Amino acid sequence: MNCKNVIVKIPCKAMVQGITSHPELGKPDYVRALAQHDAYIKAMESLGVKVRVLPADESYPDSCFVEDVAVVSEKCAVVTNPGAPSRNAETRAIIPVLEDFWTKESIHRISAPGTLEGGDVMRVENTFYAGLSERTNAEGIRQFTVIMERYGYKTIAVPLTEVLHLKTGVNYLDGNKLLVAGEFITKQEFASFDKTVIPREDYAANCLWINGTVILPAGFPKTEAIIRRLGWPVLPVDTSEFRKLDGGLSCLSLRF
Ligand code: CIR
């Protein structure tokens, strides 16, 4: 689906204390992270997208991963309820921003005991796949399903066990094509897709199809070659500093 707008949030200095399941990769280099974030914005702009840049928020080390605090579509927006305690209140700052794009009536909320993070939600046309993960629970998906039904969208829950978020390992490109890695290669829920398996470069499953070009993380040549073979131009963007916090390309923006 074509994308007109993107919301991003500048990384804060406290990002070096962000959550990570890969401490062996080391702490992010803040200056490099800022430069990579800037390149991400420029990549989006080069594809015809209008980028709204939110200021850094030092209270929340992981707040640059703005994808997790909302799920957006052309008809509505859903403010999530992040399952990570240190990230839960990040949602407060996104509400006034969403109000610039959606009416108050079309902005909804996931509430406790439901939890949901945007990284667990993948849109394919009028269907949302929602990962049942450590961050997103069944009640969160139930609430999300009810909200989205009102707008004519369907939700399919996908249990996951190996990765942080659904989109850590599976991403929809276009034309029924799905990039899959790890546990998503064999999942029944994705049986009808035209799947491309990421060969031993699992991190590169988190790519973004933006208006006919695929933005992919820099440094994954096998994946880059595969995507070129699928027929799309590619735009590599270095995300090495965000990877140290389990973050990838999709995590850094809300796209609509
Ligand atoms: C976290 O653990 O919440 C952050 N360090 C990474 C969030 C990545 N977001 C995403 O996959 N959507």
PDB file of C-alpha atoms and ligand atoms in Angstrom:
ATOM      1  CA  MET A   1       0.000   0.000   0.000  1.00  0.00           C
ATOM      2  CA  ASN A   2       1.289   3.408  -0.838  1.00  0.00           C
ATOM      3  CA  CYS A   3       2.491   5.603   1.962  1.00  0.00           C
ATOM      4  CA  LYS A   4       2.112   9.392   2.177  1.00  0.00           C
ATOM      5  CA  ASN A   5       3.136  10.165   5.755  1.00  0.00           C
ATOM      6  CA  VAL A   6       5.610   8.923   8.264  1.00  0.00           C
ATOM      7  CA  ILE A   7       6.045   9.837  11.923  1.00  0.00           C
ATOM      8  CA  VAL A   8       9.486   9.387  13.473  1.00  0.00           C
ATOM      9  CA  LYS A   9      11.005  10.333  16.807  1.00  0.00           C
ATOM     10  CA  ILE A  10      14.583  11.480  17.290  1.00  0.00           C
ATOM     11  CA  PRO A  11      16.596   9.043  19.445  1.00  0.00           C
ATOM     12  CA  CYS A  12      17.388  10.366  22.913  1.00  0.00           C
ATOM     13  CA  LYS A  13      20.792  10.239  24.620  1.00  0.00           C
ATOM     14  CA  ALA A  14      19.333   7.775  27.137  1.00  0.00           C
ATOM     15  CA  MET A  15      18.926   5.253  24.312  1.00  0.00           C
ATOM     16  CA  VAL A  16      22.182   3.702  25.498  1.00  0.00           C
ATOM     17  CA  GLN A  17      20.100   2.336  28.387  1.00  0.00           C
ATOM     18  CA  GLY A  18      17.411   0.916  26.096  1.00  0.00           C
ATOM     19  CA  ILE A  19      16.123  -2.625  26.401  1.00  0.00           C
ATOM     20  CA  THR A  20      18.201  -5.245  24.642  1.00  0.00           C
ATOM     21  CA  SER A  21      18.327  -8.999  24.354  1.00  0.00           C
ATOM     22  CA  HIS A  22      21.725  -8.692  22.623  1.00  0.00           C
ATOM     23  CA  PRO A  23      24.069  -7.032  25.139  1.00  0.00           C
ATOM     24  CA  GLU A  24      26.958  -8.744  23.367  1.00  0.00           C
ATOM     25  CA  LEU A  25      26.493  -6.257  20.480  1.00  0.00           C
ATOM     26  CA  GLY A  26      27.525  -3.446  22.833  1.00  0.00           C
ATOM     27  CA  LYS A  27      25.902  -0.115  23.646  1.00  0.00           C
ATOM     28  CA  PRO A  28      24.662   2.052  20.781  1.00  0.00           C
ATOM     29  CA  ASP A  29      26.901   4.924  19.742  1.00  0.00           C
ATOM     30  CA  TYR A  30      24.568   7.909  20.121  1.00  0.00           C
ATOM     31  CA  VAL A  31      26.188  10.147  17.530  1.00  0.00           C
ATOM     32  CA  ARG A  32      26.146   7.363  14.978  1.00  0.00           C
ATOM     33  CA  ALA A  33      22.530   6.549  15.855  1.00  0.00           C
ATOM     34  CA  LEU A  34      21.525  10.156  15.182  1.00  0.00           C
ATOM     35  CA  ALA A  35      23.249  10.069  11.794  1.00  0.00           C
ATOM     36  CA  GLN A  36      21.573   6.759  10.916  1.00  0.00           C
ATOM     37  CA  HIS A  37      18.216   8.164  11.973  1.00  0.00           C
ATOM     38  CA  ASP A  38      18.767  11.191   9.774  1.00  0.00           C
ATOM     39  CA  ALA A  39      19.609   8.932   6.831  1.00  0.00           C
ATOM     40  CA  TYR A  40      16.397   6.998   7.506  1.00  0.00           C
ATOM     41  CA  ILE A  41      14.383  10.229   7.298  1.00  0.00           C
ATOM     42  CA  LYS A  42      16.132  11.209   4.071  1.00  0.00           C
ATOM     43  CA  ALA A  43      15.479   7.757   2.576  1.00  0.00           C
ATOM     44  CA  MET A  44      11.762   8.143   3.319  1.00  0.00           C
ATOM     45  CA  GLU A  45      11.700  11.647   1.855  1.00  0.00           C
ATOM     46  CA  SER A  46      13.439  10.464  -1.295  1.00  0.00           C
ATOM     47  CA  LEU A  47      10.495   8.080  -1.814  1.00  0.00           C
ATOM     48  CA  GLY A  48       7.941  10.889  -1.741  1.00  0.00           C
ATOM     49  CA  VAL A  49       6.884  10.565   1.890  1.00  0.00           C
ATOM     50  CA  LYS A  50       6.178  13.526   4.155  1.00  0.00           C
ATOM     51  CA  VAL A  51       8.031  13.002   7.432  1.00  0.00           C
ATOM     52  CA  ARG A  52       6.850  14.405  10.756  1.00  0.00           C
ATOM     53  CA  VAL A  53       9.827  14.473  13.107  1.00  0.00           C
ATOM     54  CA  LEU A  54       9.063  14.371  16.837  1.00  0.00           C
ATOM     55  CA  PRO A  55      11.633  15.656  19.335  1.00  0.00           C
ATOM     56  CA  ALA A  56      13.699  13.298  21.474  1.00  0.00           C
ATOM     57  CA  ASP A  57      12.241  12.355  24.845  1.00  0.00           C
ATOM     58  CA  GLU A  58      14.944  11.677  27.422  1.00  0.00           C
ATOM     59  CA  SER A  59      12.459  10.057  29.832  1.00  0.00           C
ATOM     60  CA  TYR A  60      12.116   6.988  27.638  1.00  0.00           C
ATOM     61  CA  PRO A  61      15.304   5.314  26.365  1.00  0.00           C
ATOM     62  CA  ASP A  62      13.426   3.291  23.712  1.00  0.00           C
ATOM     63  CA  SER A  63      11.143   6.087  22.539  1.00  0.00           C
ATOM     64  CA  CYS A  64      12.690   6.365  19.057  1.00  0.00           C
ATOM     65  CA  PHE A  65      10.946   3.045  18.322  1.00  0.00           C
ATOM     66  CA  VAL A  66       7.760   4.982  17.727  1.00  0.00           C
ATOM     67  CA  GLU A  67       6.111   2.132  15.829  1.00  0.00           C
ATOM     68  CA  ASP A  68       5.294   0.418  19.108  1.00  0.00           C
ATOM     69  CA  VAL A  69       3.033   3.100  20.577  1.00  0.00           C
ATOM     70  CA  ALA A  70       0.345   3.165  17.887  1.00  0.00           C
ATOM     71  CA  VAL A  71      -1.122   1.243  14.981  1.00  0.00           C
ATOM     72  CA  VAL A  72      -2.370   3.466  12.199  1.00  0.00           C
ATOM     73  CA  SER A  73      -4.473   3.106   9.078  1.00  0.00           C
ATOM     74  CA  GLU A  74      -6.175   5.545   6.730  1.00  0.00           C
ATOM     75  CA  LYS A  75      -9.430   5.178   8.693  1.00  0.00           C
ATOM     76  CA  CYS A  76      -8.299   5.143  12.322  1.00  0.00           C
ATOM     77  CA  ALA A  77      -5.454   5.055  14.813  1.00  0.00           C
ATOM     78  CA  VAL A  78      -5.057   2.807  17.835  1.00  0.00           C
ATOM     79  CA  VAL A  79      -2.903   3.926  20.752  1.00  0.00           C
ATOM     80  CA  THR A  80      -1.325   0.754  22.098  1.00  0.00           C
ATOM     81  CA  ASN A  81      -0.588  -0.354  25.654  1.00  0.00           C
ATOM     82  CA  PRO A  82       3.035  -1.498  25.485  1.00  0.00           C
ATOM     83  CA  GLY A  83       3.806  -4.635  27.446  1.00  0.00           C
ATOM     84  CA  ALA A  84       7.294  -3.421  28.353  1.00  0.00           C
ATOM     85  CA  PRO A  85       6.838  -1.549  31.685  1.00  0.00           C
ATOM     86  CA  SER A  86       9.621   0.961  30.933  1.00  0.00           C
ATOM     87  CA  ARG A  87       7.892   1.852  27.654  1.00  0.00           C
ATOM     88  CA  ASN A  88       4.254   1.869  28.708  1.00  0.00           C
ATOM     89  CA  ALA A  89       3.910   5.624  29.266  1.00  0.00           C
ATOM     90  CA  GLU A  90       5.519   6.433  25.902  1.00  0.00           C
ATOM     91  CA  THR A  91       1.977   6.389  24.496  1.00  0.00           C
ATOM     92  CA  ARG A  92       1.089   9.709  26.188  1.00  0.00           C
ATOM     93  CA  ALA A  93       3.216  11.767  23.864  1.00  0.00           C
ATOM     94  CA  ILE A  94       1.821  10.244  20.674  1.00  0.00           C
ATOM     95  CA  ILE A  95      -1.836  11.149  21.288  1.00  0.00           C
ATOM     96  CA  PRO A  96      -1.617  14.878  20.420  1.00  0.00           C
ATOM     97  CA  VAL A  97       0.403  13.990  17.329  1.00  0.00           C
ATOM     98  CA  LEU A  98      -2.222  11.508  16.160  1.00  0.00           C
ATOM     99  CA  GLU A  99      -4.862  14.209  16.674  1.00  0.00           C
ATOM    100  CA  ASP A 100      -3.210  16.203  13.909  1.00  0.00           C
ATOM    101  CA  PHE A 101      -4.022  13.410  11.462  1.00  0.00           C
ATOM    102  CA  TRP A 102      -7.175  11.677  12.796  1.00  0.00           C
ATOM    103  CA  THR A 103     -10.380  12.910  14.442  1.00  0.00           C
ATOM    104  CA  LYS A 104     -10.722  12.243  18.179  1.00  0.00           C
ATOM    105  CA  GLU A 105     -13.536   9.754  17.397  1.00  0.00           C
ATOM    106  CA  SER A 106     -11.261   7.692  15.196  1.00  0.00           C
ATOM    107  CA  ILE A 107      -8.446   7.427  17.761  1.00  0.00           C
ATOM    108  CA  HIS A 108      -8.849   4.372  19.987  1.00  0.00           C
ATOM    109  CA  ARG A 109      -6.941   2.834  22.885  1.00  0.00           C
ATOM    110  CA  ILE A 110      -5.877  -0.570  24.045  1.00  0.00           C
ATOM    111  CA  SER A 111      -6.290  -0.733  27.810  1.00  0.00           C
ATOM    112  CA  ALA A 112      -5.151  -2.983  30.670  1.00  0.00           C
ATOM    113  CA  PRO A 113      -5.200  -5.872  31.141  1.00  0.00           C
ATOM    114  CA  GLY A 114      -4.721  -5.845  27.391  1.00  0.00           C
ATOM    115  CA  THR A 115      -1.205  -5.167  26.098  1.00  0.00           C
ATOM    116  CA  LEU A 116      -0.173  -4.584  22.510  1.00  0.00           C
ATOM    117  CA  GLU A 117       2.906  -3.147  20.793  1.00  0.00           C
ATOM    118  CA  GLY A 118       2.865  -1.917  17.210  1.00  0.00           C
ATOM    119  CA  GLY A 119       5.871  -4.039  16.277  1.00  0.00           C
ATOM    120  CA  ASP A 120       3.567  -7.017  16.669  1.00  0.00           C
ATOM    121  CA  VAL A 121       1.087  -5.769  14.091  1.00  0.00           C
ATOM    122  CA  MET A 122       1.599  -6.272  10.373  1.00  0.00           C
ATOM    123  CA  ARG A 123      -0.869  -4.985   7.833  1.00  0.00           C
ATOM    124  CA  VAL A 124      -1.624  -6.790   4.589  1.00  0.00           C
ATOM    125  CA  GLU A 125      -4.324  -4.884   2.663  1.00  0.00           C
ATOM    126  CA  ASN A 126      -7.406  -5.057   4.921  1.00  0.00           C
ATOM    127  CA  THR A 127      -6.040  -7.673   7.297  1.00  0.00           C
ATOM    128  CA  PHE A 128      -3.892  -7.117  10.358  1.00  0.00           C
ATOM    129  CA  TYR A 129      -1.714  -9.960  11.621  1.00  0.00           C
ATOM    130  CA  ALA A 130      -1.133  -9.553  15.357  1.00  0.00           C
ATOM    131  CA  GLY A 131       1.697 -11.391  17.088  1.00  0.00           C
ATOM    132  CA  LEU A 132       0.905 -12.967  20.427  1.00  0.00           C
ATOM    133  CA  SER A 133       4.231 -12.285  22.106  1.00  0.00           C
ATOM    134  CA  GLU A 134       5.840 -11.368  25.409  1.00  0.00           C
ATOM    135  CA  ARG A 135       4.699  -7.781  24.760  1.00  0.00           C
ATOM    136  CA  THR A 136       1.257  -8.345  23.212  1.00  0.00           C
ATOM    137  CA  ASN A 137      -1.302 -10.519  24.982  1.00  0.00           C
ATOM    138  CA  ALA A 138      -4.535 -12.208  23.918  1.00  0.00           C
ATOM    139  CA  GLU A 139      -6.679  -9.522  25.558  1.00  0.00           C
ATOM    140  CA  GLY A 140      -4.793  -6.797  23.682  1.00  0.00           C
ATOM    141  CA  ILE A 141      -5.410  -8.608  20.408  1.00  0.00           C
ATOM    142  CA  ARG A 142      -9.079  -9.109  21.317  1.00  0.00           C
ATOM    143  CA  GLN A 143      -9.541  -5.364  21.919  1.00  0.00           C
ATOM    144  CA  PHE A 144      -7.654  -4.539  18.730  1.00  0.00           C
ATOM    145  CA  THR A 145      -9.825  -6.967  16.732  1.00  0.00           C
ATOM    146  CA  VAL A 146     -13.056  -5.369  18.008  1.00  0.00           C
ATOM    147  CA  ILE A 147     -11.827  -1.846  17.199  1.00  0.00           C
ATOM    148  CA  MET A 148     -10.656  -2.779  13.722  1.00  0.00           C
ATOM    149  CA  GLU A 149     -13.826  -4.708  12.859  1.00  0.00           C
ATOM    150  CA  ARG A 150     -15.747  -1.433  13.065  1.00  0.00           C
ATOM    151  CA  TYR A 151     -13.658  -0.146  10.174  1.00  0.00           C
ATOM    152  CA  GLY A 152     -13.983  -3.293   8.076  1.00  0.00           C
ATOM    153  CA  TYR A 153     -10.549  -4.733   8.938  1.00  0.00           C
ATOM    154  CA  LYS A 154      -9.901  -8.326   9.919  1.00  0.00           C
ATOM    155  CA  THR A 155      -7.331  -9.384  12.545  1.00  0.00           C
ATOM    156  CA  ILE A 156      -5.516 -12.722  12.646  1.00  0.00           C
ATOM    157  CA  ALA A 157      -3.518 -13.636  15.776  1.00  0.00           C
ATOM    158  CA  VAL A 158      -0.124 -15.279  15.247  1.00  0.00           C
ATOM    159  CA  PRO A 159       1.548 -16.871  18.286  1.00  0.00           C
ATOM    160  CA  LEU A 160       5.317 -16.379  18.321  1.00  0.00           C
ATOM    161  CA  THR A 161       8.029 -17.684  20.593  1.00  0.00           C
ATOM    162  CA  GLU A 162      11.470 -16.942  19.151  1.00  0.00           C
ATOM    163  CA  VAL A 163      11.612 -13.223  18.484  1.00  0.00           C
ATOM    164  CA  LEU A 164      10.637  -9.965  20.167  1.00  0.00           C
ATOM    165  CA  HIS A 165       7.935  -8.783  17.791  1.00  0.00           C
ATOM    166  CA  LEU A 166       6.054 -10.263  14.855  1.00  0.00           C
ATOM    167  CA  LYS A 167       7.768  -7.919  12.398  1.00  0.00           C
ATOM    168  CA  THR A 168      11.177  -8.871  13.736  1.00  0.00           C
ATOM    169  CA  GLY A 169      10.817 -11.954  11.551  1.00  0.00           C
ATOM    170  CA  VAL A 170       8.138 -11.364   8.938  1.00  0.00           C
ATOM    171  CA  ASN A 171       7.317  -8.397   6.737  1.00  0.00           C
ATOM    172  CA  TYR A 172       4.879  -7.855   3.917  1.00  0.00           C
ATOM    173  CA  LEU A 173       6.219  -6.238   0.775  1.00  0.00           C
ATOM    174  CA  ASP A 174       3.551  -6.016  -1.946  1.00  0.00           C
ATOM    175  CA  GLY A 175       1.802  -8.279  -4.453  1.00  0.00           C
ATOM    176  CA  ASN A 176       1.256 -11.096  -1.885  1.00  0.00           C
ATOM    177  CA  LYS A 177       5.036 -11.281  -1.231  1.00  0.00           C
ATOM    178  CA  LEU A 178       6.229 -11.887   2.276  1.00  0.00           C
ATOM    179  CA  LEU A 179       9.780 -11.902   3.666  1.00  0.00           C
ATOM    180  CA  VAL A 180      10.119 -14.587   6.338  1.00  0.00           C
ATOM    181  CA  ALA A 181      12.814 -15.798   8.709  1.00  0.00           C
ATOM    182  CA  GLY A 182      13.039 -18.313  11.549  1.00  0.00           C
ATOM    183  CA  GLU A 183       9.771 -19.473  13.060  1.00  0.00           C
ATOM    184  CA  PHE A 184       7.705 -17.650  10.422  1.00  0.00           C
ATOM    185  CA  ILE A 185       8.929 -19.788   7.536  1.00  0.00           C
ATOM    186  CA  THR A 186       6.502 -22.573   8.361  1.00  0.00           C
ATOM    187  CA  LYS A 187       3.636 -20.787  10.093  1.00  0.00           C
ATOM    188  CA  GLN A 188       0.221 -21.922   8.911  1.00  0.00           C
ATOM    189  CA  GLU A 189      -1.145 -18.354   9.115  1.00  0.00           C
ATOM    190  CA  PHE A 190       1.132 -17.340   6.223  1.00  0.00           C
ATOM    191  CA  ALA A 191       0.622 -20.440   4.075  1.00  0.00           C
ATOM    192  CA  SER A 192      -1.118 -18.618   1.224  1.00  0.00           C
ATOM    193  CA  PHE A 193       1.623 -16.001   0.716  1.00  0.00           C
ATOM    194  CA  ASP A 194       4.358 -16.016  -1.854  1.00  0.00           C
ATOM    195  CA  LYS A 195       7.164 -16.333   0.714  1.00  0.00           C
ATOM    196  CA  THR A 196      10.817 -15.397   0.372  1.00  0.00           C
ATOM    197  CA  VAL A 197      13.005 -16.973   3.027  1.00  0.00           C
ATOM    198  CA  ILE A 198      15.815 -14.785   4.341  1.00  0.00           C
ATOM    199  CA  PRO A 199      19.002 -16.878   4.126  1.00  0.00           C
ATOM    200  CA  ARG A 200      20.935 -16.700   7.426  1.00  0.00           C
ATOM    201  CA  GLU A 201      20.462 -12.944   7.603  1.00  0.00           C
ATOM    202  CA  ASP A 202      17.403 -13.008   9.885  1.00  0.00           C
ATOM    203  CA  TYR A 203      17.712  -9.371  10.939  1.00  0.00           C
ATOM    204  CA  ALA A 204      17.139  -8.332   7.311  1.00  0.00           C
ATOM    205  CA  ALA A 205      13.591  -9.757   7.383  1.00  0.00           C
ATOM    206  CA  ASN A 206      12.640  -6.370   8.797  1.00  0.00           C
ATOM    207  CA  CYS A 207      12.468  -4.481   5.512  1.00  0.00           C
ATOM    208  CA  LEU A 208      10.074  -1.736   4.435  1.00  0.00           C
ATOM    209  CA  TRP A 209       8.273  -1.604   1.094  1.00  0.00           C
ATOM    210  CA  ILE A 210       7.729   2.112   0.527  1.00  0.00           C
ATOM    211  CA  ASN A 211       6.001   3.231  -2.659  1.00  0.00           C
ATOM    212  CA  GLY A 212       7.641   0.611  -4.857  1.00  0.00           C
ATOM    213  CA  THR A 213      11.124   0.641  -3.317  1.00  0.00           C
ATOM    214  CA  VAL A 214      12.360  -1.656  -0.575  1.00  0.00           C
ATOM    215  CA  ILE A 215      14.356  -0.043   2.224  1.00  0.00           C
ATOM    216  CA  LEU A 216      16.529  -2.723   3.728  1.00  0.00           C
ATOM    217  CA  PRO A 217      19.124  -2.695   6.501  1.00  0.00           C
ATOM    218  CA  ALA A 218      22.629  -2.126   5.122  1.00  0.00           C
ATOM    219  CA  GLY A 219      25.073  -5.018   5.265  1.00  0.00           C
ATOM    220  CA  PHE A 220      22.879  -7.934   4.198  1.00  0.00           C
ATOM    221  CA  PRO A 221      23.994  -8.694   0.629  1.00  0.00           C
ATOM    222  CA  LYS A 222      22.104 -11.971   0.190  1.00  0.00           C
ATOM    223  CA  THR A 223      18.805 -10.364   1.121  1.00  0.00           C
ATOM    224  CA  GLU A 224      19.585  -7.354  -1.030  1.00  0.00           C
ATOM    225  CA  ALA A 225      20.209  -9.614  -4.045  1.00  0.00           C
ATOM    226  CA  ILE A 226      16.989 -11.528  -3.415  1.00  0.00           C
ATOM    227  CA  ILE A 227      14.906  -8.375  -3.258  1.00  0.00           C
ATOM    228  CA  ARG A 228      16.476  -7.042  -6.439  1.00  0.00           C
ATOM    229  CA  ARG A 229      15.594 -10.350  -8.104  1.00  0.00           C
ATOM    230  CA  LEU A 230      11.994  -9.885  -6.975  1.00  0.00           C
ATOM    231  CA  GLY A 231      12.076  -6.775  -9.138  1.00  0.00           C
ATOM    232  CA  TRP A 232      12.157  -3.878  -6.704  1.00  0.00           C
ATOM    233  CA  PRO A 233      14.804  -1.193  -6.380  1.00  0.00           C
ATOM    234  CA  VAL A 234      16.471  -1.315  -2.979  1.00  0.00           C
ATOM    235  CA  LEU A 235      17.633   1.444  -0.684  1.00  0.00           C
ATOM    236  CA  PRO A 236      19.989   0.225   2.066  1.00  0.00           C
ATOM    237  CA  VAL A 237      19.920   2.192   5.327  1.00  0.00           C
ATOM    238  CA  ASP A 238      22.368   1.442   8.124  1.00  0.00           C
ATOM    239  CA  THR A 239      20.580   0.551  11.380  1.00  0.00           C
ATOM    240  CA  SER A 240      23.526  -0.964  13.268  1.00  0.00           C
ATOM    241  CA  GLU A 241      23.010   1.196  16.381  1.00  0.00           C
ATOM    242  CA  PHE A 242      19.296   0.372  16.615  1.00  0.00           C
ATOM    243  CA  ARG A 243      19.978  -3.316  16.106  1.00  0.00           C
ATOM    244  CA  LYS A 244      21.911  -3.224  19.390  1.00  0.00           C
ATOM    245  CA  LEU A 245      18.514  -2.523  21.036  1.00  0.00           C
ATOM    246  CA  ASP A 246      16.595  -5.162  19.030  1.00  0.00           C
ATOM    247  CA  GLY A 247      15.248  -2.417  16.777  1.00  0.00           C
ATOM    248  CA  GLY A 248      14.967  -2.442  13.024  1.00  0.00           C
ATOM    249  CA  LEU A 249      13.676  -0.356  10.155  1.00  0.00           C
ATOM    250  CA  SER A 250       9.963  -0.751  10.811  1.00  0.00           C
ATOM    251  CA  CYS A 251      10.323   0.067  14.526  1.00  0.00           C
ATOM    252  CA  LEU A 252      11.521   3.577  13.722  1.00  0.00           C
ATOM    253  CA  SER A 253       8.310   4.889  12.145  1.00  0.00           C
ATOM    254  CA  LEU A 254       4.553   4.970  11.871  1.00  0.00           C
ATOM    255  CA  ARG A 255       3.602   4.840   8.188  1.00  0.00           C
ATOM    256  CA  PHE A 256       0.297   5.771   6.563  1.00  0.00           C
TER     257      PHE A 256
HETATM  258  C1  CIR B   1      12.315  -2.743  22.986  1.00  0.00           C
HETATM  259  O1  CIR B   1      12.778  -3.766  23.492  1.00  0.00           O
HETATM  260  O2  CIR B   1      11.163  -2.374  23.162  1.00  0.00           O
HETATM  261  C2  CIR B   1      13.218  -1.891  22.131  1.00  0.00           C
HETATM  262  N1  CIR B   1      14.550  -1.996  22.620  1.00  0.00           N
HETATM  263  C3  CIR B   1      13.145  -2.342  20.693  1.00  0.00           C
HETATM  264  C4  CIR B   1      11.805  -2.121  20.063  1.00  0.00           C
HETATM  265  C5  CIR B   1      11.763  -2.575  18.671  1.00  0.00           C
HETATM  266  N2  CIR B   1      10.526  -2.243  18.077  1.00  0.00           N
HETATM  267  C6  CIR B   1       9.932  -2.945  17.136  1.00  0.00           C
HETATM  268  O3  CIR B   1      10.373  -4.035  16.793  1.00  0.00           O
HETATM  269  N3  CIR B   1       8.797  -2.466  16.645  1.00  0.00           N
END
